[in-house]
CSV table of C-alpha atoms in Angstrom, one decimal:
chain,number,residue,atom,x,y,z
A,26,UNK,CA,21.2,-93.6,146.2
A,27,UNK,CA,22.3,-92.0,143.0
A,28,UNK,CA,23.7,-94.6,140.5
A,29,UNK,CA,27.5,-95.2,140.6
A,30,UNK,CA,29.0,-96.2,137.3
A,31,UNK,CA,32.6,-96.9,136.2
A,32,UNK,CA,33.8,-96.8,132.6
A,33,UNK,CA,35.6,-100.1,133.3
A,34,UNK,CA,32.3,-101.9,134.3
A,35,UNK,CA,31.3,-104.6,131.9
A,36,UNK,CA,27.8,-103.2,131.3
A,37,UNK,CA,28.9,-99.6,131.3
A,38,UNK,CA,28.2,-99.0,127.6
A,39,UNK,CA,24.7,-100.3,128.0
A,40,UNK,CA,24.1,-98.2,131.1
A,41,UNK,CA,25.6,-95.1,129.4
A,42,UNK,CA,23.3,-95.6,126.4
A,43,UNK,CA,20.3,-95.3,128.7
A,44,UNK,CA,21.5,-92.1,129.9
A,45,UNK,CA,21.9,-90.8,126.5
A,46,UNK,CA,18.2,-91.5,126.0
A,47,UNK,CA,17.2,-89.3,128.9
A,48,UNK,CA,15.7,-86.7,126.6
A,49,UNK,CA,13.4,-89.1,124.7
A,50,UNK,CA,9.9,-87.7,125.2
A,51,UNK,CA,7.3,-90.1,124.1
A,52,UNK,CA,5.6,-87.6,121.9
A,53,UNK,CA,3.7,-90.3,119.9
A,54,UNK,CA,1.8,-91.2,123.2
A,55,UNK,CA,0.3,-87.8,123.6
A,56,UNK,CA,0.3,-86.7,119.9
A,57,UNK,CA,-3.2,-87.8,119.2
A,58,UNK,CA,-4.7,-85.9,122.1
A,59,UNK,CA,-2.7,-82.8,121.4
A,60,UNK,CA,-3.8,-82.9,117.8
A,61,UNK,CA,-7.4,-83.0,119.0
A,62,UNK,CA,-6.9,-80.0,121.4
A,63,UNK,CA,-5.3,-78.0,118.5
A,64,UNK,CA,-8.0,-78.9,115.9
A,65,UNK,CA,-10.8,-77.9,118.4
A,66,UNK,CA,-9.1,-74.4,118.8
A,67,UNK,CA,-8.8,-74.1,115.0
A,68,UNK,CA,-12.6,-74.9,114.6
A,69,UNK,CA,-14.1,-73.3,117.6
A,70,UNK,CA,-11.7,-70.7,118.5
A,71,UNK,CA,-12.2,-69.0,121.9
A,72,UNK,CA,-14.9,-71.3,123.0
A,73,UNK,CA,-12.5,-74.4,122.7
A,74,UNK,CA,-10.0,-72.4,124.8
A,75,UNK,CA,-12.5,-71.8,127.6
A,76,UNK,CA,-13.6,-75.4,127.6
A,77,UNK,CA,-10.1,-76.7,127.8
A,78,UNK,CA,-9.1,-74.4,130.6
A,79,UNK,CA,-12.2,-75.5,132.6
A,80,UNK,CA,-11.2,-79.2,131.9
A,81,UNK,CA,-7.6,-79.1,132.8
A,82,UNK,CA,-7.1,-76.3,135.3
A,83,UNK,CA,-9.7,-76.9,137.9
A,84,UNK,CA,-11.7,-73.7,137.4
A,85,UNK,CA,-14.5,-72.4,135.2
A,86,UNK,CA,-13.9,-69.2,133.3
A,87,UNK,CA,-17.2,-67.4,132.4
A,88,UNK,CA,-15.8,-66.6,128.9
A,89,UNK,CA,-12.6,-65.8,127.2
A,90,UNK,CA,-12.1,-62.3,128.6
A,91,UNK,CA,-12.2,-64.0,132.1
A,92,UNK,CA,-8.9,-65.5,131.0
A,93,UNK,CA,-7.3,-62.2,130.6
A,94,UNK,CA,-4.8,-60.9,133.1
A,95,UNK,CA,-5.1,-57.2,133.6
A,96,UNK,CA,-2.3,-54.7,133.8
A,97,UNK,CA,-3.6,-53.5,137.1
A,98,UNK,CA,-3.1,-57.0,138.5
A,99,UNK,CA,0.5,-56.8,137.3
A,100,UNK,CA,1.2,-53.4,138.8
A,101,UNK,CA,-0.4,-54.1,142.1
A,102,UNK,CA,1.7,-57.3,142.5
A,103,UNK,CA,4.9,-55.4,141.6
A,104,UNK,CA,4.1,-52.6,144.1
A,105,UNK,CA,3.5,-55.0,147.0
A,106,UNK,CA,6.8,-56.8,146.5
A,107,UNK,CA,9.2,-56.8,149.4
A,108,UNK,CA,11.8,-54.3,148.9
A,109,UNK,CA,14.7,-56.7,148.7
A,110,UNK,CA,12.8,-58.9,146.3
A,111,UNK,CA,12.0,-56.1,144.0
A,112,UNK,CA,15.7,-54.9,144.0
A,113,UNK,CA,16.8,-58.5,143.0
A,114,UNK,CA,14.2,-58.8,140.3
A,115,UNK,CA,15.3,-55.3,138.9
A,116,UNK,CA,19.0,-56.5,139.0
A,117,UNK,CA,18.2,-59.6,137.2
A,118,UNK,CA,16.3,-57.6,134.5
A,119,UNK,CA,19.2,-55.3,134.1
A,120,UNK,CA,21.6,-57.9,133.7
A,121,UNK,CA,19.6,-60.0,131.3
A,122,UNK,CA,19.0,-57.0,129.2
A,123,UNK,CA,22.7,-55.9,129.1
A,124,UNK,CA,23.7,-59.4,128.0
A,125,UNK,CA,21.2,-59.7,125.2
A,126,UNK,CA,21.8,-56.4,124.0
A,127,UNK,CA,25.3,-57.5,122.9
A,128,UNK,CA,23.7,-60.1,120.7
A,129,UNK,CA,21.6,-57.6,118.6
A,130,UNK,CA,22.5,-58.2,114.9
A,131,UNK,CA,22.8,-55.3,112.4
A,132,UNK,CA,21.5,-54.5,109.0
A,133,UNK,CA,24.4,-54.0,106.7
A,134,UNK,CA,25.1,-53.1,103.1
A,135,UNK,CA,28.1,-53.7,101.0
A,136,UNK,CA,28.8,-51.4,98.0
A,137,UNK,CA,30.7,-53.3,95.2
A,138,UNK,CA,33.0,-51.5,92.7
A,139,UNK,CA,30.6,-52.3,89.7
A,140,UNK,CA,27.7,-50.5,91.4
A,141,UNK,CA,25.8,-53.3,92.8
A,142,UNK,CA,24.6,-53.3,96.4
A,143,UNK,CA,24.5,-56.5,98.6
A,144,UNK,CA,23.3,-56.6,102.2
A,145,UNK,CA,21.2,-57.8,105.0
A,146,UNK,CA,18.1,-56.2,106.6
A,147,UNK,CA,17.4,-57.3,110.1
A,148,UNK,CA,14.0,-56.7,111.6
A,149,UNK,CA,11.9,-58.0,114.6
A,150,UNK,CA,8.9,-60.1,114.2
A,151,UNK,CA,5.6,-58.2,114.8
A,152,UNK,CA,4.3,-60.4,117.4
A,153,UNK,CA,5.8,-63.0,119.9
A,154,UNK,CA,4.0,-65.4,122.1
A,155,UNK,CA,5.7,-66.5,125.4
A,156,UNK,CA,4.7,-69.7,127.3
A,157,UNK,CA,5.6,-69.6,131.0
A,158,UNK,CA,5.1,-72.8,132.9
A,159,UNK,CA,3.0,-73.1,136.0
A,160,UNK,CA,1.6,-75.9,138.0
A,161,UNK,CA,4.2,-77.7,140.3
A,162,UNK,CA,6.2,-74.5,140.5
A,163,UNK,CA,6.0,-70.9,139.1
A,164,UNK,CA,8.9,-69.4,137.2
A,165,UNK,CA,9.0,-65.6,137.1
A,166,UNK,CA,12.8,-66.0,135.9
A,167,UNK,CA,11.3,-67.7,132.8
A,168,UNK,CA,9.3,-64.7,132.0
A,169,UNK,CA,12.3,-62.4,132.3
A,170,UNK,CA,14.4,-64.9,130.1
A,171,UNK,CA,11.8,-64.9,127.4
A,172,UNK,CA,10.5,-61.5,127.4
A,173,UNK,CA,13.8,-59.6,127.5
A,174,UNK,CA,15.3,-61.0,124.3
A,175,UNK,CA,12.1,-60.1,122.6
A,176,UNK,CA,12.1,-56.6,124.0
A,177,UNK,CA,15.7,-56.1,123.0
A,178,UNK,CA,14.8,-57.4,119.5
A,179,UNK,CA,12.3,-54.7,119.1
A,180,UNK,CA,9.1,-56.9,119.1
A,181,UNK,CA,6.2,-54.5,119.5
A,182,UNK,CA,3.5,-56.9,120.6
A,183,UNK,CA,4.3,-59.6,123.3
A,184,UNK,CA,1.7,-62.1,124.5
A,185,UNK,CA,2.2,-64.2,127.6
A,186,UNK,CA,0.2,-67.4,128.4
A,187,UNK,CA,0.7,-69.2,131.7
A,188,UNK,CA,-1.4,-72.0,133.4
A,189,UNK,CA,-3.3,-71.1,136.5
A,190,UNK,CA,-4.6,-74.2,138.4
A,191,UNK,CA,-7.5,-73.2,140.7
A,192,UNK,CA,-7.5,-69.8,139.0
A,193,UNK,CA,-4.3,-68.8,141.1
A,194,UNK,CA,-1.4,-67.0,139.8
A,195,UNK,CA,2.0,-66.4,141.3
A,196,UNK,CA,2.3,-62.8,142.4
A,197,UNK,CA,6.0,-62.7,141.5
A,198,UNK,CA,5.2,-63.6,138.0
A,199,UNK,CA,2.7,-60.9,137.8
A,200,UNK,CA,5.3,-58.5,139.1
A,201,UNK,CA,7.8,-59.7,136.6
A,202,UNK,CA,5.2,-59.1,133.8
A,203,UNK,CA,4.9,-55.5,135.0
A,204,UNK,CA,8.6,-55.0,135.1
A,205,UNK,CA,8.8,-56.3,131.5
A,206,UNK,CA,5.9,-54.0,130.3
A,207,UNK,CA,3.5,-56.9,129.3
A,208,UNK,CA,0.3,-55.5,128.1
A,209,UNK,CA,-1.4,-58.8,127.0
A,210,UNK,CA,-1.4,-61.8,129.1
A,211,UNK,CA,-3.7,-64.9,129.6
A,212,UNK,CA,-4.4,-67.6,132.1
A,213,UNK,CA,-4.1,-70.5,129.6
A,214,UNK,CA,-1.8,-73.5,129.9
A,215,UNK,CA,-0.5,-76.5,128.1
A,216,UNK,CA,-1.2,-77.2,124.5
A,217,UNK,CA,-4.3,-74.9,124.6
A,218,UNK,CA,-1.9,-71.9,125.1
A,219,UNK,CA,0.3,-73.1,122.2
A,220,UNK,CA,-2.8,-73.5,120.0
A,221,UNK,CA,-4.4,-70.3,120.6
A,222,UNK,CA,-1.2,-68.3,120.2
A,223,UNK,CA,-0.3,-70.2,117.0
A,224,UNK,CA,-3.9,-70.0,115.2
A,225,UNK,CA,-5.4,-67.0,117.1
A,226,UNK,CA,-9.0,-66.6,117.9
A,227,UNK,CA,-11.5,-63.5,117.9
A,228,UNK,CA,-9.8,-61.9,121.0
A,229,UNK,CA,-6.3,-63.0,120.7
A,230,UNK,CA,-4.4,-62.3,117.4
A,231,UNK,CA,-2.0,-65.1,116.3
A,232,UNK,CA,1.7,-64.6,116.9
A,233,UNK,CA,4.7,-65.0,114.6
A,234,UNK,CA,7.0,-67.0,117.1
A,235,UNK,CA,6.4,-68.9,120.2
A,236,UNK,CA,9.1,-69.4,122.9
A,237,UNK,CA,9.2,-70.9,126.3
A,238,UNK,CA,9.6,-74.4,127.9
A,239,UNK,CA,6.9,-76.6,129.1
A,240,UNK,CA,5.8,-80.3,129.7
A,241,UNK,CA,5.4,-83.0,127.0
A,242,UNK,CA,2.0,-81.6,125.9
A,243,UNK,CA,3.6,-78.2,125.4
A,244,UNK,CA,6.6,-79.6,123.6
A,245,UNK,CA,4.3,-81.7,121.3
A,246,UNK,CA,2.0,-78.8,120.6
A,247,UNK,CA,5.1,-76.7,119.6
A,248,UNK,CA,6.2,-79.4,117.3
A,249,UNK,CA,2.9,-79.7,115.7
A,250,UNK,CA,2.3,-75.8,115.1
A,251,UNK,CA,5.8,-75.3,113.7
A,252,UNK,CA,5.6,-73.9,110.2
A,253,UNK,CA,2.4,-72.0,111.1
A,254,UNK,CA,4.5,-70.0,113.5
A,255,UNK,CA,8.3,-70.2,114.3
A,256,UNK,CA,9.4,-71.8,117.7
A,257,UNK,CA,12.4,-71.4,119.8
A,258,UNK,CA,13.0,-75.2,120.4
A,259,UNK,CA,11.4,-78.4,121.6
A,260,UNK,CA,12.7,-78.5,125.1
A,261,UNK,CA,12.5,-81.5,127.5
A,262,UNK,CA,13.2,-81.8,131.3
A,263,UNK,CA,16.0,-79.9,132.9
A,264,UNK,CA,19.4,-81.4,133.4
A,265,UNK,CA,22.9,-80.6,134.7
A,266,UNK,CA,26.4,-82.3,133.8
A,267,UNK,CA,29.4,-81.7,135.9
A,268,UNK,CA,33.0,-82.6,135.3
A,269,UNK,CA,34.9,-82.5,138.5
A,270,UNK,CA,38.5,-83.3,139.6
A,271,UNK,CA,39.4,-84.6,143.0
A,272,UNK,CA,40.0,-81.2,144.6
A,273,UNK,CA,36.4,-80.2,144.0
A,274,UNK,CA,34.3,-79.6,147.1
A,275,UNK,CA,32.0,-82.4,147.7
A,276,UNK,CA,29.3,-80.1,149.1
A,277,UNK,CA,29.2,-77.8,146.1
A,278,UNK,CA,28.9,-80.9,143.8
A,279,UNK,CA,26.0,-82.4,145.8
A,280,UNK,CA,24.0,-79.1,146.0
A,281,UNK,CA,24.6,-78.4,142.3
A,282,UNK,CA,23.2,-81.9,141.3
A,283,UNK,CA,20.2,-81.4,143.5
A,284,UNK,CA,19.6,-78.1,142.1
A,285,UNK,CA,18.4,-79.6,138.9
A,286,UNK,CA,16.7,-82.6,140.4
A,287,UNK,CA,14.3,-80.7,142.4
A,288,UNK,CA,12.7,-79.2,139.2
A,289,UNK,CA,10.8,-82.4,138.5
A,290,UNK,CA,10.9,-86.3,138.4
A,291,UNK,CA,12.3,-86.3,134.9
A,292,UNK,CA,15.3,-84.0,135.4
A,293,UNK,CA,18.8,-85.4,134.9
A,294,UNK,CA,21.8,-84.9,137.1
A,295,UNK,CA,25.1,-86.3,135.9
A,296,UNK,CA,28.6,-86.0,137.5
A,297,UNK,CA,31.6,-87.3,135.6
A,298,UNK,CA,35.0,-87.5,137.4
A,299,UNK,CA,38.2,-89.5,137.5
A,300,UNK,CA,38.0,-89.7,141.2
A,301,UNK,CA,36.4,-92.7,142.7
A,302,UNK,CA,36.5,-91.4,146.2
A,303,UNK,CA,35.1,-88.1,145.2
A,304,UNK,CA,32.3,-89.9,143.4
A,305,UNK,CA,31.4,-92.1,146.6
A,306,UNK,CA,31.6,-89.0,148.8
A,307,UNK,CA,29.2,-87.1,146.6
A,308,UNK,CA,26.7,-89.8,146.4
A,309,UNK,CA,26.5,-90.1,150.2
A,310,UNK,CA,26.3,-86.2,150.7
A,311,UNK,CA,23.4,-86.2,148.1
A,312,UNK,CA,21.5,-88.8,150.4
A,313,UNK,CA,22.3,-86.5,153.4
A,314,UNK,CA,21.1,-83.2,151.8
A,315,UNK,CA,18.1,-84.7,150.4
A,316,UNK,CA,16.5,-85.0,153.7
A,317,UNK,CA,16.5,-81.1,154.0
A,318,UNK,CA,14.6,-80.5,150.9
A,319,UNK,CA,10.8,-79.4,150.9
A,320,UNK,CA,10.5,-81.1,147.5
A,321,UNK,CA,12.3,-84.1,148.8
A,322,UNK,CA,9.9,-86.6,146.9
A,323,UNK,CA,10.2,-85.1,143.6
A,324,UNK,CA,14.1,-84.7,144.0
A,325,UNK,CA,14.6,-88.2,145.3
A,326,UNK,CA,12.7,-89.7,142.3
A,327,UNK,CA,14.7,-87.7,139.9
A,328,UNK,CA,18.0,-88.7,141.6
A,329,UNK,CA,17.1,-92.3,141.7
A,330,UNK,CA,15.7,-92.7,138.3
A,331,UNK,CA,17.7,-90.2,136.2
A,332,UNK,CA,20.8,-89.4,138.0
A,333,UNK,CA,24.3,-90.9,137.8
A,334,UNK,CA,27.9,-90.4,139.0
A,335,UNK,CA,30.5,-91.8,136.5
A,336,UNK,CA,33.9,-92.6,137.4
A,337,UNK,CA,36.4,-92.4,134.3
A,338,UNK,CA,40.0,-93.4,133.9
A,339,UNK,CA,41.1,-89.7,133.4
A,340,UNK,CA,39.8,-86.3,132.6
A,341,UNK,CA,40.0,-86.6,128.9
A,342,UNK,CA,37.5,-89.5,129.0
A,343,UNK,CA,35.2,-87.5,131.2
A,344,UNK,CA,35.2,-84.6,128.6
A,345,UNK,CA,34.6,-87.3,125.9
A,346,UNK,CA,31.6,-88.7,127.7
A,347,UNK,CA,30.2,-85.3,128.5
A,348,UNK,CA,30.5,-84.3,124.9
A,349,UNK,CA,28.2,-87.3,124.2
A,350,UNK,CA,25.8,-86.3,126.7
A,351,UNK,CA,25.6,-82.8,125.4
A,352,UNK,CA,24.0,-81.4,128.7
A,353,UNK,CA,21.8,-78.3,129.0
A,354,UNK,CA,23.9,-77.0,131.8
A,355,UNK,CA,27.6,-77.9,132.1
A,356,UNK,CA,29.7,-77.1,135.3
A,357,UNK,CA,33.6,-77.4,134.9
A,358,UNK,CA,34.8,-77.6,138.4
A,359,UNK,CA,38.4,-78.5,137.6
A,360,UNK,CA,41.9,-77.0,137.8
A,361,UNK,CA,42.5,-74.6,135.0
A,362,UNK,CA,39.0,-74.9,133.5
A,363,UNK,CA,39.8,-72.4,130.8
A,364,UNK,CA,42.3,-74.8,129.4
A,365,UNK,CA,39.8,-77.5,128.8
A,366,UNK,CA,37.2,-75.1,127.5
A,367,UNK,CA,38.2,-75.7,123.8
A,368,UNK,CA,37.6,-79.4,124.2
A,369,UNK,CA,33.9,-78.9,125.1
A,370,UNK,CA,31.9,-79.3,121.9
A,371,UNK,CA,28.4,-79.5,123.1
A,372,UNK,CA,26.5,-77.8,126.1
A,373,UNK,CA,23.7,-75.3,126.2
A,374,UNK,CA,25.5,-73.1,128.9
A,375,UNK,CA,28.9,-73.7,130.4
A,376,UNK,CA,29.6,-72.7,134.1
A,377,UNK,CA,33.3,-72.2,134.8
A,378,UNK,CA,34.9,-72.6,138.2
A,379,UNK,CA,33.6,-73.6,141.7
A,380,UNK,CA,32.2,-70.2,142.2
A,381,UNK,CA,29.8,-70.4,139.3
A,382,UNK,CA,26.9,-72.8,140.3
A,383,UNK,CA,24.3,-73.4,137.8
A,384,UNK,CA,21.4,-71.5,139.5
A,385,UNK,CA,23.4,-68.2,139.1
A,386,UNK,CA,22.6,-68.7,135.5
A,387,UNK,CA,19.0,-69.5,136.2
A,388,UNK,CA,18.4,-66.1,137.6
A,389,UNK,CA,20.8,-63.3,137.5
A,390,UNK,CA,24.1,-63.8,135.5
A,391,UNK,CA,22.6,-62.5,132.3
A,392,UNK,CA,22.7,-65.3,129.7
A,393,UNK,CA,19.5,-66.9,128.8
A,394,UNK,CA,18.4,-69.9,130.9
A,395,UNK,CA,16.1,-71.3,128.1
A,396,UNK,CA,18.5,-74.0,126.8
A,397,UNK,CA,18.6,-77.1,124.6
A,398,UNK,CA,18.0,-80.2,126.4
A,399,UNK,CA,18.1,-84.1,125.9
A,400,UNK,CA,21.4,-83.9,123.8
A,401,UNK,CA,20.1,-81.2,121.5
A,402,UNK,CA,22.8,-79.0,122.4
A,403,UNK,CA,24.5,-80.7,119.6
A,404,UNK,CA,22.6,-78.6,117.1
A,405,UNK,CA,20.4,-76.1,119.1
A,406,UNK,CA,21.5,-72.9,120.8
A,407,UNK,CA,20.2,-71.0,123.8
A,408,UNK,CA,17.2,-68.8,123.4
A,409,UNK,CA,18.5,-65.4,122.2
A,410,UNK,CA,17.6,-62.2,120.4
A,411,UNK,CA,17.8,-63.9,117.1
A,412,UNK,CA,14.8,-66.0,117.7
A,413,UNK,CA,12.6,-63.0,117.8
A,414,UNK,CA,14.1,-61.5,114.5
A,415,UNK,CA,14.3,-62.2,110.8
A,416,UNK,CA,16.6,-61.3,108.1
A,417,UNK,CA,16.0,-60.2,104.6
A,418,UNK,CA,18.6,-60.3,101.9
A,419,UNK,CA,19.2,-57.1,99.9
A,420,UNK,CA,20.4,-57.1,96.3
A,421,UNK,CA,20.7,-54.2,93.9
A,422,UNK,CA,22.4,-54.6,90.6
A,423,UNK,CA,23.6,-51.6,88.5
A,424,UNK,CA,23.7,-51.8,84.7
A,425,UNK,CA,27.4,-52.6,84.9
A,426,UNK,CA,26.9,-55.5,87.2
A,427,UNK,CA,24.1,-57.1,85.2
A,428,UNK,CA,26.3,-56.8,82.1
A,429,UNK,CA,29.2,-58.5,84.0
A,430,UNK,CA,27.3,-61.3,85.6
A,431,UNK,CA,24.1,-61.7,83.4
A,432,UNK,CA,25.7,-64.1,80.7
A,433,UNK,CA,27.0,-66.5,83.5
A,434,UNK,CA,23.6,-66.4,85.3
A,435,UNK,CA,21.7,-67.2,82.0
A,436,UNK,CA,23.9,-70.2,81.4
A,437,UNK,CA,23.2,-71.5,84.9
A,438,UNK,CA,19.4,-71.1,84.4
A,439,UNK,CA,19.3,-72.7,81.0
A,440,UNK,CA,21.4,-75.6,82.4
A,441,UNK,CA,18.5,-76.2,85.0
A,442,UNK,CA,15.9,-76.0,82.1
A,443,UNK,CA,14.5,-72.7,83.2
A,444,UNK,CA,14.3,-70.6,80.0
A,445,UNK,CA,12.2,-67.9,81.5
A,446,UNK,CA,14.7,-67.4,84.1
A,447,UNK,CA,17.3,-67.1,81.5
A,448,UNK,CA,15.5,-64.7,79.3
A,449,UNK,CA,14.6,-62.6,82.3
A,450,UNK,CA,18.3,-61.9,82.7
A,451,UNK,CA,19.4,-61.8,79.1
A,452,UNK,CA,16.6,-59.2,78.1
A,453,UNK,CA,18.5,-56.8,80.3
A,454,UNK,CA,21.8,-57.2,78.6
A,455,UNK,CA,23.1,-54.6,76.2
A,456,UNK,CA,20.3,-52.3,77.3
A,457,UNK,CA,21.1,-48.7,77.7
């Protein structure tokens, strides 16, 4: 059964601290192996990638070109889709595109009275690399969530890498690639994919930014290549936090907690409520529903090892604890949720009301489902258009502007002991 905690318990503080450590990934334990894989790709290029795919994915590509996914494969998969599935995929694309279009930053210029011009130029990166997980499950939705912000940003070249154990690839993922207009995709997974996108090889030009979730090897590789390329974030296992009051429907809460637990054994599902009776009912209902799930073993391990239901003295204490947790997904199933929204300080995505289950955000609501995990919502934001763009400052001084500000600038430069800086400015003063 899922762990039941009460804030009045003698050992609550200790047990709650363990929950806060849920996002800790022992990167040190795999860092050495990941470094070896990345260094091999640096030194041997495409040959290293082929060797690594043969080693980890249980099939033997003949050469690097054998790893490429053709646009024909993508198109055929899309055309074979069931009509209803194709319609759902298209609807998801349209909603995600519409939401991210509202995020698009703009270039701007400010013309000052003294003739100077200050501003900001916004432009897309040239080339983006998307990592789409595979293995235990395939995630076409992750392709949409990572590709569409890049498309909206105006990225001209998008590369997709995804693992294909036994050389098998999910047809819906192929269909999603076609829908997104992907022209370059490879059957490469894990740290190998991150390495080849970051460093490039003969057949695959390096990218400027890498986005997409993955396991500890992917997360470690992203951390190690940061600086060589930009990355979205270092994301860990999926998680959900729910704040619920006594009137919340038990069935809703149980299924919502299970919706994250079925991702993998390391996923976290946490309910916080001031109602002891609700807490116990939800725990029992989770055990009942678990028996119905095809991924029962994975889900059970997640619930038993990483799940918790916490009973608080009141709603304010529930909010306080949830802000400490800073969950990836946060559901507010309470009366008047908009009234407590200002008190929520840390969450990747906030789902308001009983008719907004977290999975609606995974697929079709519109906002991105690539979110900060493990408490990193305290300082990271969801994947967005900005991750695929960069900003350049614009500065243009008139003769009047340099006359007005040059002396002050020179004083500041001289104070820092940078005389060439000072002279670079002063030489322009009193010049006609």
